[in-house]
Amino acid sequence: MIIQSAKFLISSPSVAKCPNSNVPEYAFIGRSNVGKSSLINCITGVKGLAMTSSKPGKTLLINYFNINDSWHLVDLPGYGFAMAGKKTRERLEEMIYGYVNHREQLTCLFVLIDCRHKAQKIDLEFINYLGENGIPFSLIFTKADKLSKSALKIQIENYKNTLLETWEELPPIFITSSETGKGKEEILTYIEGINEQIQCQREQ
Ligand code: GTP
Ligand code: MG
């Protein structure tokens, strides 16, 4: 897919205030600092479109981006932001779960995972929640540039094996680096395929 336009649309504090649209919607979620906002900038090719930071907890609202005037990309706040106070954590949790449970336009949720770490409880719990609740999701391993090819392969294999302890089937998996652009085309092609399917269904 060629990105012709990528524009910031709106920041919403809750699912109730999200845009009333009918275009397919794809959202990025994952632990704080995993690289959600960076990957949005990478796949759209627009530097600074989503705000990034080396400090966790940069994205604190549901941020909408309008892509090619035909679909939405959503940057969600990170979960498990340990440094935030209890109130902020609860507010973010409400925002995230409100969004994933009630956003009917959500076509696919991309769960981002830092490829350098072995499977973390907080991610596995979130993935299990999505599976149990029938929320469509895919996995994206981020920061692939930080590992050697062989170390990356081992990490991904280990992660898959951990998931297969609970699930019979694996979700679609992407491996990315916002530094090198690795995985960008695969994600865009995947989104394009789903958009085409939706378009076909709507025309029937
Ligand atoms: P929150 O909004 O706080 O939840 O974080 P986020 O998940 O949006 O992370 P963000 O994109 O702000 O990136 C966090 C840090 O990781 C920044 O310092 C980025 O430069 C760095 N980073 C993100 N992606 C990559 C990557 O693919 N490779 C490398 N080397 N660094 C990355
Ligand atoms: Mg962010």
XYZ file of N, CA, C and O and ligand atoms in Angstrom:
849
model
N 0.840 -1.192 0.000
C 0.000 0.000 0.000
C 0.882 1.251 0.000
O 1.864 1.309 0.739
N 0.484 2.187 -0.806
C 1.207 3.459 -0.812
C 0.478 4.427 0.113
O -0.750 4.561 0.045
N 1.234 5.066 0.993
C 0.613 6.060 1.872
C 0.612 7.398 1.135
O 1.660 7.985 0.889
N -0.600 7.833 0.780
C -0.708 9.126 0.081
C -0.902 10.271 1.060
O -0.451 11.377 0.833
N -1.631 9.969 2.150
C -1.811 11.000 3.169
C -1.949 10.358 4.535
O -2.514 9.268 4.664
N -1.389 11.020 5.532
C -1.482 10.568 6.919
C -1.618 11.818 7.771
O -0.684 12.617 7.852
N -2.822 11.988 8.342
C -3.092 13.227 9.082
C -3.611 12.931 10.475
O -4.443 12.028 10.652
N -3.149 13.720 11.431
C -3.699 13.612 12.782
C -5.161 14.042 12.736
O -5.496 15.048 12.108
N -6.033 13.277 13.394
C -7.459 13.586 13.356
C -7.949 14.148 14.684
O -8.455 15.260 14.751
N -7.791 13.375 15.744
C -8.338 13.795 17.043
C -7.707 12.973 18.166
O -7.276 11.842 17.934
N -7.675 13.538 19.368
C -7.299 12.779 20.568
C -8.543 12.610 21.410
O -9.189 13.611 21.735
N -8.851 11.383 21.769
C -10.064 11.139 22.567
C -9.682 10.656 23.965
O -8.822 9.792 24.108
N -10.368 11.164 24.990
C -10.083 10.709 26.355
C -10.814 9.418 26.707
O -10.522 8.795 27.726
N -11.780 9.009 25.879
C -12.524 7.780 26.173
C -13.136 7.251 24.886
O -13.266 7.993 23.906
N -13.549 5.989 24.923
C -14.139 5.384 23.724
C -15.413 6.133 23.310
O -15.712 6.260 22.115
N -16.117 6.671 24.281
C -17.365 7.390 23.979
C -17.108 8.623 23.110
O -17.990 9.064 22.371
N -15.891 9.169 23.203
C -15.580 10.390 22.440
C -14.809 10.093 21.148
O -14.323 11.013 20.477
N -14.679 8.820 20.792
C -13.975 8.470 19.555
C -14.836 8.851 18.355
O -16.054 8.921 18.467
N -14.214 9.095 17.189
C -14.989 9.572 16.042
C -16.072 8.583 15.619
O -15.877 7.380 15.677
N -17.169 9.159 15.190
C -18.299 8.362 14.733
C -18.096 8.086 13.234
O -18.663 8.764 12.403
N -17.236 7.113 12.928
C -16.866 6.894 11.533
C -17.210 5.463 11.132
O -17.528 4.639 11.975
N -17.123 5.168 9.842
C -17.358 3.779 9.449
C -16.205 3.209 8.614
O -16.386 2.265 7.881
N -15.038 3.823 8.745
C -13.877 3.293 8.024
C -13.181 2.233 8.898
O -13.280 2.282 10.117
N -12.483 1.276 8.277
C -11.775 0.274 9.077
C -10.758 0.951 10.006
O -10.135 1.940 9.641
N -10.617 0.353 11.185
C -9.756 0.983 12.192
C -8.749 -0.031 12.724
O -9.111 -1.147 13.067
N -7.498 0.370 12.798
C -6.405 -0.479 13.282
C -5.718 0.253 14.426
O -5.405 1.442 14.290
N -5.491 -0.449 15.537
C -4.918 0.242 16.696
C -3.649 -0.450 17.176
O -3.510 -1.668 17.061
N -2.741 0.362 17.714
C -1.491 -0.154 18.289
C -1.571 -0.072 19.808
O -1.855 0.983 20.375
N -1.298 -1.200 20.436
C -1.323 -1.254 21.900
C -0.083 -2.012 22.362
O 0.535 -2.729 21.587
N 0.251 -1.900 23.610
C 1.408 -2.620 24.151
C 1.938 -1.858 25.343
O 1.442 -0.775 25.668
N 2.954 -2.421 25.972
C 3.515 -1.765 27.159
C 4.058 -0.396 26.796
O 4.489 -0.158 25.664
N 4.060 0.450 27.775
C 4.605 1.773 27.597
C 6.059 1.673 27.127
O 6.804 0.818 27.619
N 6.419 2.477 26.135
C 7.805 2.518 25.635
C 8.167 1.383 24.655
O 9.322 1.267 24.250
N 7.185 0.557 24.289
C 7.484 -0.579 23.399
C 7.769 -0.112 21.971
O 8.406 -0.829 21.182
N 7.282 1.111 21.636
C 7.555 1.645 20.302
C 6.319 1.819 19.426
O 6.422 1.848 18.201
N 5.157 1.992 20.046
C 3.891 2.149 19.291
C 3.917 3.399 18.421
O 3.647 3.352 17.224
N 4.207 4.521 19.063
C 4.167 5.788 18.325
C 5.255 5.816 17.244
O 5.019 6.294 16.131
N 6.427 5.275 17.567
C 7.516 5.238 16.580
C 7.107 4.421 15.360
O 7.408 4.786 14.220
N 6.413 3.320 15.592
C 6.017 2.461 14.472
C 4.941 3.145 13.617
O 4.910 2.963 12.400
N 4.108 3.945 14.240
C 3.108 4.694 13.468
C 3.822 5.680 12.544
O 3.501 5.792 11.363
N 4.831 6.338 13.065
C 5.605 7.260 12.228
C 6.333 6.509 11.117
O 6.409 6.987 9.979
N 6.835 5.333 11.456
C 7.576 4.535 10.472
C 6.656 4.068 9.350
O 6.961 4.249 8.176
N 5.508 3.488 9.710
C 4.690 2.921 8.625
C 3.995 4.000 7.796
O 3.713 3.789 6.634
N 3.745 5.165 8.384
C 3.139 6.238 7.582
C 4.203 7.023 6.826
O 3.892 7.729 5.864
N 5.447 6.917 7.286
C 6.530 7.673 6.662
C 6.491 9.150 7.019
O 7.136 9.967 6.368
N 5.746 9.484 8.080
C 5.655 10.889 8.493
C 6.306 11.037 9.870
O 5.735 10.631 10.897
N 7.506 11.604 9.885
C 8.235 11.799 11.149
C 7.461 12.771 12.031
O 7.011 13.805 11.555
N 7.291 12.439 13.298
C 6.649 13.360 14.219
C 5.132 13.355 14.151
O 4.484 14.145 14.829
N 4.554 12.469 13.349
C 3.084 12.385 13.286
C 2.543 11.980 14.658
O 1.681 12.639 15.227
N 3.075 10.882 15.197
C 2.733 10.478 16.567
C 3.904 10.880 17.452
O 5.060 10.707 17.069
N 3.590 11.397 18.625
C 4.673 11.867 19.499
C 5.350 10.704 20.208
O 4.682 9.854 20.801
N 6.682 10.693 20.151
C 7.444 9.609 20.780
C 8.318 10.181 21.895
O 8.544 11.394 21.951
N 8.790 9.287 22.751
C 9.668 9.745 23.822
C 10.474 8.581 24.358
O 10.010 7.441 24.339
N 11.684 8.869 24.835
C 12.473 7.799 25.454
C 11.939 7.491 26.852
O 12.254 6.460 27.433
N 11.105 8.399 27.380
C 10.510 8.136 28.700
C 9.139 7.495 28.512
O 8.362 7.942 27.652
N 8.815 6.449 29.310
C 7.508 5.825 29.150
C 6.373 6.769 29.527
O 6.574 7.720 30.285
N 5.192 6.493 29.014
C 4.008 7.259 29.385
C 3.814 8.509 28.559
O 3.220 9.493 29.020
N 4.297 8.508 27.316
C 4.151 9.704 26.476
C 2.723 9.819 25.936
O 2.129 10.889 25.961
N 2.174 8.713 25.447
C 0.832 8.741 24.861
C -0.195 8.460 25.954
O -0.188 7.379 26.545
N -1.048 9.435 26.226
C -2.003 9.277 27.328
C -3.456 9.435 26.883
O -4.356 9.483 27.700
N -3.657 9.505 25.564
C -5.009 9.609 25.028
C -5.127 8.638 23.857
O -4.138 8.054 23.422
N -6.341 8.500 23.337
C -6.557 7.658 22.159
C -6.380 8.571 20.944
O -7.215 9.441 20.682
N -5.262 8.426 20.249
C -4.934 9.345 19.152
C -5.280 8.743 17.800
O -4.810 7.642 17.471
N -6.053 9.492 17.039
C -6.512 9.022 15.727
C -5.725 9.649 14.588
O -5.525 10.865 14.571
N -5.371 8.807 13.616
C -4.737 9.290 12.387
C -5.549 8.797 11.199
O -5.948 7.620 11.163
N -5.809 9.712 10.286
C -6.575 9.384 9.089
C -5.577 9.043 7.975
O -4.739 9.867 7.610
N -5.670 7.814 7.459
C -4.703 7.376 6.443
C -5.411 7.257 5.090
O -6.436 6.563 4.980
N -4.848 7.891 4.102
C -5.370 7.855 2.725
C -6.864 8.177 2.654
O -7.553 7.703 1.742
N -7.359 8.912 3.622
C -8.795 9.222 3.699
C -9.657 7.965 3.605
O -10.809 8.031 3.188
N -9.087 6.808 4.001
C -9.899 5.591 3.865
C -9.828 4.645 5.067
O -10.623 3.728 5.168
N -8.883 4.851 5.949
C -8.873 4.036 7.172
C -8.206 4.813 8.310
O -7.528 5.820 8.082
N -8.433 4.320 9.527
C -7.875 4.991 10.710
C -6.804 4.135 11.386
O -6.964 2.928 11.513
N -5.765 4.803 11.797
C -4.717 4.180 12.594
C -4.797 4.844 13.965
O -4.909 6.075 14.054
N -4.780 4.034 15.011
C -4.994 4.570 16.354
C -3.806 4.256 17.252
O -3.365 3.106 17.326
N -3.306 5.277 17.900
C -2.194 5.134 18.846
C -2.787 5.156 20.252
O -3.358 6.174 20.668
N -2.664 4.036 20.950
C -3.245 3.948 22.296
C -2.171 4.175 23.361
O -0.981 3.959 23.094
N -2.571 4.574 24.552
C -1.576 4.697 25.625
C -1.038 3.306 25.963
O -1.707 2.308 25.741
N 0.163 3.252 26.518
C 0.750 1.964 26.909
C 0.092 1.451 28.169
O -0.369 2.224 28.997
N 0.065 0.128 28.318
C -0.410 -0.407 29.602
C 0.799 -0.730 30.477
O 1.931 -0.786 29.999
N 0.524 -0.875 31.764
C 1.586 -1.224 32.708
C 2.603 -0.115 32.918
O 3.787 -0.371 33.065
N 2.124 1.118 32.915
C 3.032 2.251 33.131
C 3.264 2.403 34.632
O 2.538 3.091 35.328
N 4.305 1.697 35.114
C 4.515 1.541 36.558
C 4.708 2.861 37.285
O 4.297 3.014 38.437
N 5.317 3.827 36.604
C 5.647 5.073 37.292
C 4.432 5.987 37.496
O 4.466 6.892 38.313
N 3.380 5.737 36.755
C 2.188 6.588 36.890
C 1.521 6.308 38.228
O 1.620 5.208 38.767
N 0.851 7.291 38.763
C 0.138 7.116 40.027
C -1.050 6.187 39.820
O -1.435 5.888 38.689
N -1.622 5.749 40.961
C -2.728 4.783 40.901
C -3.888 5.326 40.071
O -4.451 4.626 39.237
N -4.215 6.599 40.291
C -5.356 7.212 39.582
C -5.140 7.209 38.080
O -6.037 6.870 37.303
N -3.941 7.621 37.655
C -3.625 7.662 36.213
C -3.681 6.257 35.639
O -4.243 6.033 34.568
N -3.105 5.317 36.368
C -3.103 3.922 35.880
C -4.527 3.415 35.689
O -4.850 2.796 34.675
N -5.382 3.719 36.673
C -6.772 3.262 36.575
C -7.487 3.928 35.406
O -8.255 3.287 34.689
N -7.207 5.228 35.212
C -7.848 5.960 34.121
C -7.408 5.379 32.770
O -8.207 5.176 31.859
N -6.117 5.081 32.651
C -5.592 4.524 31.395
C -6.163 3.138 31.130
O -6.515 2.796 30.005
N -6.267 2.365 32.206
C -6.807 1.017 32.061
C -8.252 1.065 31.568
O -8.639 0.317 30.677
N -9.002 1.990 32.144
C -10.404 2.156 31.746
C -10.490 2.555 30.270
O -11.321 2.069 29.517
N -9.576 3.456 29.876
C -9.546 3.938 28.495
C -9.236 2.780 27.539
O -9.912 2.585 26.537
N -8.213 1.998 27.887
C -7.769 0.896 27.019
C -8.837 -0.200 26.927
O -9.225 -0.616 25.839
N -9.317 -0.652 28.081
C -10.309 -1.734 28.052
C -11.629 -1.248 27.473
O -12.304 -1.996 26.759
N -11.987 0.004 27.741
C -13.197 0.584 27.144
C -13.086 0.542 25.631
O -14.016 0.150 24.925
N -11.915 0.907 25.148
C -11.690 0.938 23.693
C -11.730 -0.473 23.104
O -12.479 -0.733 22.154
N -10.958 -1.394 23.635
C -10.887 -2.722 22.994
C -12.216 -3.483 23.115
O -12.569 -4.262 22.241
N -12.957 -3.232 24.176
C -14.223 -3.959 24.355
C -15.384 -3.346 23.593
O -16.309 -4.056 23.224
N -15.358 -2.054 23.395
C -16.561 -1.402 22.873
C -16.416 -0.714 21.535
O -17.399 -0.218 20.994
N -15.219 -0.642 21.003
C -15.051 0.073 19.741
C -15.430 -0.842 18.576
O -14.619 -1.697 18.161
N -16.616 -0.682 18.086
C -17.102 -1.591 17.034
C -16.292 -1.478 15.751
O -16.165 -2.434 14.997
N -15.770 -0.301 15.483
C -14.992 -0.096 14.240
C -13.632 -0.782 14.276
O -12.973 -0.871 13.249
N -13.211 -1.234 15.450
C -11.875 -1.843 15.562
C -11.790 -3.095 14.694
O -12.474 -4.083 14.931
N -10.943 -3.034 13.694
C -10.812 -4.131 12.739
C -9.727 -5.093 13.202
O -9.896 -6.300 13.159
N -8.625 -4.554 13.626
C -7.544 -5.400 14.158
C -6.713 -4.595 15.155
O -6.346 -3.455 14.892
N -6.473 -5.215 16.291
C -5.627 -4.603 17.309
C -4.240 -5.225 17.168
O -4.101 -6.450 17.193
N -3.232 -4.389 16.993
C -1.858 -4.889 16.926
C -1.248 -4.775 18.323
O -1.158 -3.663 18.860
N -0.863 -5.910 18.879
C -0.237 -5.895 20.203
C 1.276 -5.894 19.992
O 1.832 -6.818 19.392
N 1.932 -4.836 20.463
C 3.366 -4.690 20.251
C 4.150 -5.259 21.434
O 3.784 -5.030 22.600
N 5.215 -5.962 21.098
C 6.044 -6.606 22.114
C 7.504 -6.334 21.798
O 7.927 -6.505 20.649
N 8.247 -5.915 22.795
C 9.683 -5.653 22.611
C 10.390 -7.000 22.433
O 10.353 -7.843 23.341
N 11.015 -7.190 21.276
C 11.590 -8.512 20.953
C 12.740 -8.890 21.879
O 13.132 -10.053 21.929
N 13.259 -7.941 22.643
C 14.431 -8.245 23.471
C 14.080 -8.986 24.752
O 14.932 -9.609 25.371
N 12.796 -8.870 25.148
C 12.420 -9.464 26.440
C 11.718 -10.797 26.262
O 10.987 -10.988 25.293
N 11.919 -11.688 27.224
C 11.142 -12.925 27.145
C 9.707 -12.608 27.565
O 9.451 -11.537 28.130
N 8.789 -13.536 27.263
C 7.358 -13.276 27.478
C 7.084 -12.732 28.882
O 7.488 -13.340 29.880
N 6.433 -11.582 28.937
C 6.129 -10.942 30.215
C 4.671 -11.231 30.594
O 3.800 -11.244 29.723
N 4.470 -11.379 31.896
C 3.136 -11.718 32.409
C 2.075 -10.730 31.919
O 1.005 -11.119 31.465
N 2.407 -9.459 31.980
C 1.411 -8.429 31.644
C 0.954 -8.550 30.177
O -0.228 -8.388 29.867
N 1.898 -8.880 29.274
C 1.539 -9.049 27.860
C 0.718 -10.319 27.671
O -0.273 -10.319 26.952
N 1.163 -11.389 28.308
C 0.447 -12.666 28.148
C -0.971 -12.547 28.682
O -1.917 -13.048 28.070
N -1.128 -11.852 29.802
C -2.479 -11.677 30.360
C -3.358 -10.888 29.404
O -4.519 -11.196 29.203
N -2.762 -9.867 28.796
C -3.523 -9.034 27.866
C -3.898 -9.850 26.619
O -5.046 -9.817 26.158
N -2.945 -10.601 26.086
C -3.195 -11.442 24.899
C -4.287 -12.477 25.218
O -5.207 -12.694 24.427
N -4.193 -13.083 26.388
C -5.210 -14.074 26.769
C -6.580 -13.425 26.870
O -7.583 -14.005 26.462
N -6.609 -12.210 27.396
C -7.879 -11.487 27.509
C -8.488 -11.278 26.124
O -9.676 -11.493 25.909
N -7.654 -10.888 25.169
C -8.150 -10.640 23.804
C -8.685 -11.936 23.202
O -9.773 -11.958 22.622
N -7.932 -13.006 23.369
C -8.346 -14.304 22.827
C -9.664 -14.756 23.446
O -10.589 -15.160 22.741
N -9.751 -14.646 24.764
C -10.958 -15.110 25.466
C -12.175 -14.276 25.101
O -13.300 -14.753 25.138
N -11.957 -13.034 24.751
C -13.082 -12.141 24.451
C -13.313 -11.954 22.951
O -14.124 -11.117 22.554
N -12.606 -12.727 22.154
C -12.833 -12.701 20.702
C -12.490 -11.367 20.050
O -13.112 -10.992 19.061
N -11.519 -10.674 20.606
C -11.108 -9.391 20.012
C -10.009 -9.691 18.979
O -8.988 -10.303 19.328
N -10.216 -9.313 17.696
C -9.226 -9.669 16.670
C -7.895 -8.952 16.885
O -7.865 -7.726 17.041
N -6.820 -9.727 16.925
C -5.514 -9.101 17.158
C -4.395 -9.808 16.400
O -4.545 -10.938 15.957
N -3.299 -9.086 16.246
C -2.066 -9.618 15.665
C -0.931 -9.186 16.583
O -1.099 -8.261 17.378
N 0.211 -9.845 16.441
C 1.361 -9.465 17.279
C 2.430 -8.792 16.434
O 2.677 -9.200 15.302
N 3.040 -7.778 17.011
C 4.179 -7.128 16.345
C 5.353 -7.116 17.315
O 5.254 -6.551 18.412
N 6.437 -7.746 16.924
C 7.663 -7.642 17.725
C 8.411 -6.399 17.266
O 8.656 -6.231 16.062
N 8.751 -5.550 18.198
C 9.405 -4.272 17.863
C 10.900 -4.297 18.186
O 11.386 -5.195 18.869
N 11.585 -3.275 17.698
C 13.005 -3.018 18.001
C 13.926 -4.152 17.550
O 14.903 -4.499 18.226
N 13.576 -4.773 16.405
C 14.361 -5.901 15.890
C 15.811 -5.505 15.634
O 16.707 -6.361 15.670
N 16.067 -4.216 15.395
C 17.447 -3.761 15.143
C 18.341 -3.922 16.355
O 19.567 -3.868 16.254
N 17.736 -4.148 17.530
C 18.529 -4.256 18.762
C 19.077 -5.654 19.005
O 19.820 -5.868 19.956
N 18.693 -6.628 18.164
C 19.171 -8.001 18.347
C 19.850 -8.504 17.081
O 19.523 -8.053 15.978
N 20.738 -9.468 17.250
C 21.342 -10.105 16.069
C 20.265 -10.987 15.439
O 19.269 -11.337 16.091
N 20.482 -11.356 14.194
C 19.521 -12.189 13.463
C 19.213 -13.478 14.229
O 18.063 -13.874 14.382
N 20.290 -14.120 14.726
C 20.081 -15.414 15.386
C 19.381 -15.230 16.740
O 18.488 -16.007 17.093
N 19.758 -14.186 17.478
C 19.109 -13.945 18.777
C 17.629 -13.625 18.569
O 16.766 -14.069 19.336
N 17.330 -12.886 17.519
C 15.941 -12.515 17.214
C 15.114 -13.770 16.941
O 14.011 -13.934 17.469
N 15.691 -14.648 16.148
C 14.990 -15.880 15.779
C 14.659 -16.698 17.034
O 13.537 -17.183 17.198
N 15.632 -16.811 17.921
C 15.426 -17.591 19.155
C 14.327 -16.948 20.001
O 13.432 -17.614 20.508
N 14.390 -15.620 20.137
C 13.398 -14.909 20.952
C 11.978 -15.155 20.429
O 11.067 -15.433 21.197
N 11.810 -15.049 19.104
C 10.474 -15.196 18.515
C 9.986 -16.642 18.678
O 8.831 -16.872 19.039
N 10.889 -17.596 18.447
C 10.517 -19.008 18.608
C 10.077 -19.272 20.047
O 9.074 -19.925 20.291
N 10.843 -18.752 21.003
C 10.488 -18.951 22.413
C 9.126 -18.345 22.718
O 8.325 -18.920 23.443
N 8.881 -17.170 22.143
C 7.601 -16.499 22.412
C 6.444 -17.328 21.852
O 5.431 -17.541 22.509
N 6.633 -17.796 20.626
C 5.578 -18.610 20.000
C 5.305 -19.846 20.857
O 4.155 -20.214 21.071
N 6.377 -20.496 21.324
C 6.193 -21.697 22.138
C 5.441 -21.388 23.421
O 4.612 -22.182 23.865
N 5.725 -20.230 24.010
C 4.996 -19.843 25.227
C 3.511 -19.689 24.909
O 2.649 -20.165 25.656
N 3.196 -19.049 23.780
C 1.782 -18.851 23.417
C 1.100 -20.191 23.143
O -0.063 -20.392 23.502
N 1.860 -21.107 22.532
C 1.271 -22.405 22.175
C 0.998 -23.285 23.403
O 0.312 -24.286 23.306
N 1.532 -22.856 24.568
C 1.191 -23.579 25.802
C -0.277 -23.340 26.150
O -0.919 -24.139 26.810
N -0.814 -22.189 25.716
C -2.202 -21.836 26.035
C -3.120 -21.937 24.828
O -4.273 -22.324 24.957
N -2.612 -21.545 23.647
C -3.453 -21.436 22.460
C -3.052 -22.453 21.400
O -1.873 -22.735 21.225
N -4.068 -22.964 20.698
C -3.777 -23.945 19.647
C -3.245 -23.291 18.387
O -2.492 -23.883 17.629
N -3.713 -22.076 18.162
C -3.319 -21.362 16.942
C -2.609 -20.074 17.297
O -2.957 -19.430 18.283
N -1.676 -19.691 16.452
C -0.990 -18.414 16.696
C -1.656 -17.315 15.870
O -2.130 -17.566 14.766
N -1.660 -16.092 16.380
C -2.175 -14.975 15.577
C -1.145 -14.609 14.511
O 0.001 -15.079 14.566
N -1.507 -13.764 13.539
C -0.486 -13.266 12.613
C 0.622 -12.560 13.400
O 0.338 -11.878 14.387
N 1.867 -12.768 12.960
C 3.007 -12.192 13.686
C 3.877 -11.377 12.729
O 4.190 -11.831 11.621
N 4.261 -10.185 13.154
C 5.130 -9.317 12.359
C 6.367 -8.962 13.179
O 6.277 -8.824 14.403
N 7.477 -8.803 12.486
C 8.724 -8.422 13.165
C 9.164 -7.092 12.572
O 9.306 -6.977 11.344
N 9.357 -6.093 13.425
C 9.595 -4.743 12.902
C 10.780 -4.039 13.562
O 11.209 -4.386 14.664
N 11.242 -3.024 12.861
C 12.163 -2.048 13.443
C 11.801 -0.683 12.875
O 11.772 -0.510 11.656
N 11.526 0.249 13.749
C 11.220 1.604 13.290
C 12.489 2.332 12.867
O 12.435 3.351 12.197
N 13.628 1.764 13.271
C 14.919 2.351 12.869
C 15.228 2.026 11.418
O 15.690 2.877 10.662
N 14.993 0.763 11.036
C 15.372 0.317 9.688
C 14.184 0.214 8.731
O 14.381 0.069 7.532
N 12.971 0.242 9.269
C 11.780 0.088 8.412
C 11.401 -1.362 8.197
O 10.436 -1.668 7.492
N 12.132 -2.273 8.836
C 11.807 -3.700 8.712
C 10.350 -3.942 9.113
O 9.894 -3.415 10.124
N 9.647 -4.738 8.326
C 8.276 -5.133 8.667
C 7.199 -4.163 8.230
O 6.018 -4.496 8.221
N 7.613 -2.960 7.845
C 6.649 -1.921 7.470
C 5.752 -2.373 6.298
O 4.530 -2.294 6.369
N 6.393 -2.867 5.237
C 5.624 -3.278 4.047
C 4.667 -4.420 4.369
O 3.543 -4.439 3.881
N 5.133 -5.366 5.189
C 4.292 -6.517 5.537
C 3.026 -6.039 6.267
O 1.930 -6.522 5.989
N 3.178 -5.101 7.178
C 2.016 -4.615 7.930
C 1.061 -3.863 6.998
O -0.157 -4.077 7.029
N 1.615 -3.036 6.140
C 0.755 -2.271 5.220
C 0.024 -3.192 4.248
O -1.152 -2.980 3.939
N 0.704 -4.224 3.784
C 0.070 -5.181 2.867
C -1.051 -5.942 3.583
O -2.124 -6.184 3.026
N -0.788 -6.294 4.823
C -1.795 -6.998 5.635
C -3.042 -6.119 5.806
O -4.174 -6.564 5.593
N -2.830 -4.867 6.163
C -3.954 -3.935 6.350
C -4.702 -3.749 5.029
O -5.937 -3.773 4.986
N -3.950 -3.606 3.968
C -4.562 -3.405 2.648
C -5.477 -4.586 2.295
O -6.597 -4.395 1.801
N -4.993 -5.794 2.573
C -5.780 -7.002 2.279
C -7.096 -7.003 3.047
O -8.150 -7.310 2.490
N -7.034 -6.653 4.321
C -8.259 -6.636 5.133
C -9.199 -5.534 4.624
O -10.397 -5.742 4.497
N -8.646 -4.375 4.315
C -9.477 -3.273 3.800
C -10.212 -3.687 2.529
O -11.385 -3.362 2.348
N -9.504 -4.417 1.675
C -10.130 -4.865 0.418
C -11.272 -5.838 0.694
O -12.328 -5.760 0.072
N -11.033 -6.733 1.652
C -12.095 -7.697 2.018
C -13.326 -6.963 2.524
O -14.455 -7.275 2.153
N -13.101 -5.975 3.384
C -14.218 -5.208 3.959
C -14.973 -4.495 2.839
O -16.196 -4.498 2.797
N -14.207 -3.915 1.931
C -14.808 -3.192 0.801
C -15.696 -4.129 -0.025
O -16.821 -3.798 -0.358
N -15.172 -5.329 -0.294
C -15.927 -6.329 -1.077
C -17.221 -6.688 -0.359
O -18.282 -6.747 -0.967
N -17.105 -6.938 0.961
C -18.300 -7.316 1.735
C -19.340 -6.208 1.701
O -20.527 -6.454 1.604
N -18.879 -4.966 1.763
C -19.811 -3.832 1.778
C -20.514 -3.677 0.430
O -21.634 -3.191 0.371
N -19.809 -4.061 -0.628
C -20.394 -3.901 -1.970
C -21.393 -5.003 -2.303
O -22.132 -4.891 -3.257
N -21.342 -6.101 -1.506
C -22.223 -7.233 -1.828
C -23.682 -6.936 -1.469
O -23.951 -6.271 -0.511
P 4.251 5.310 25.234
O 3.550 6.316 24.391
O 4.946 5.892 26.393
O 3.368 4.163 25.630
O 5.465 4.659 24.369
P 5.461 4.090 22.884
O 5.138 2.640 22.898
O 4.638 4.942 21.975
O 7.014 4.201 22.481
P 7.748 5.267 21.562
O 7.391 5.072 20.138
O 7.559 6.629 22.150
O 9.267 4.779 21.690
C 9.902 4.621 22.948
C 11.411 4.654 22.759
O 11.848 3.517 22.010
C 11.919 5.868 21.972
O 13.137 6.279 22.544
C 12.134 5.326 20.571
O 13.133 6.017 19.844
C 12.587 3.919 20.850
N 12.215 3.000 19.749
C 10.971 2.779 19.270
N 10.994 1.894 18.268
C 12.284 1.531 18.089
C 12.960 0.622 17.191
O 12.378 -0.052 16.335
N 14.318 0.523 17.337
C 15.005 1.220 18.282
N 16.331 1.025 18.352
N 14.413 2.081 19.134
C 13.071 2.237 19.043
Mg 3.352 6.478 22.400
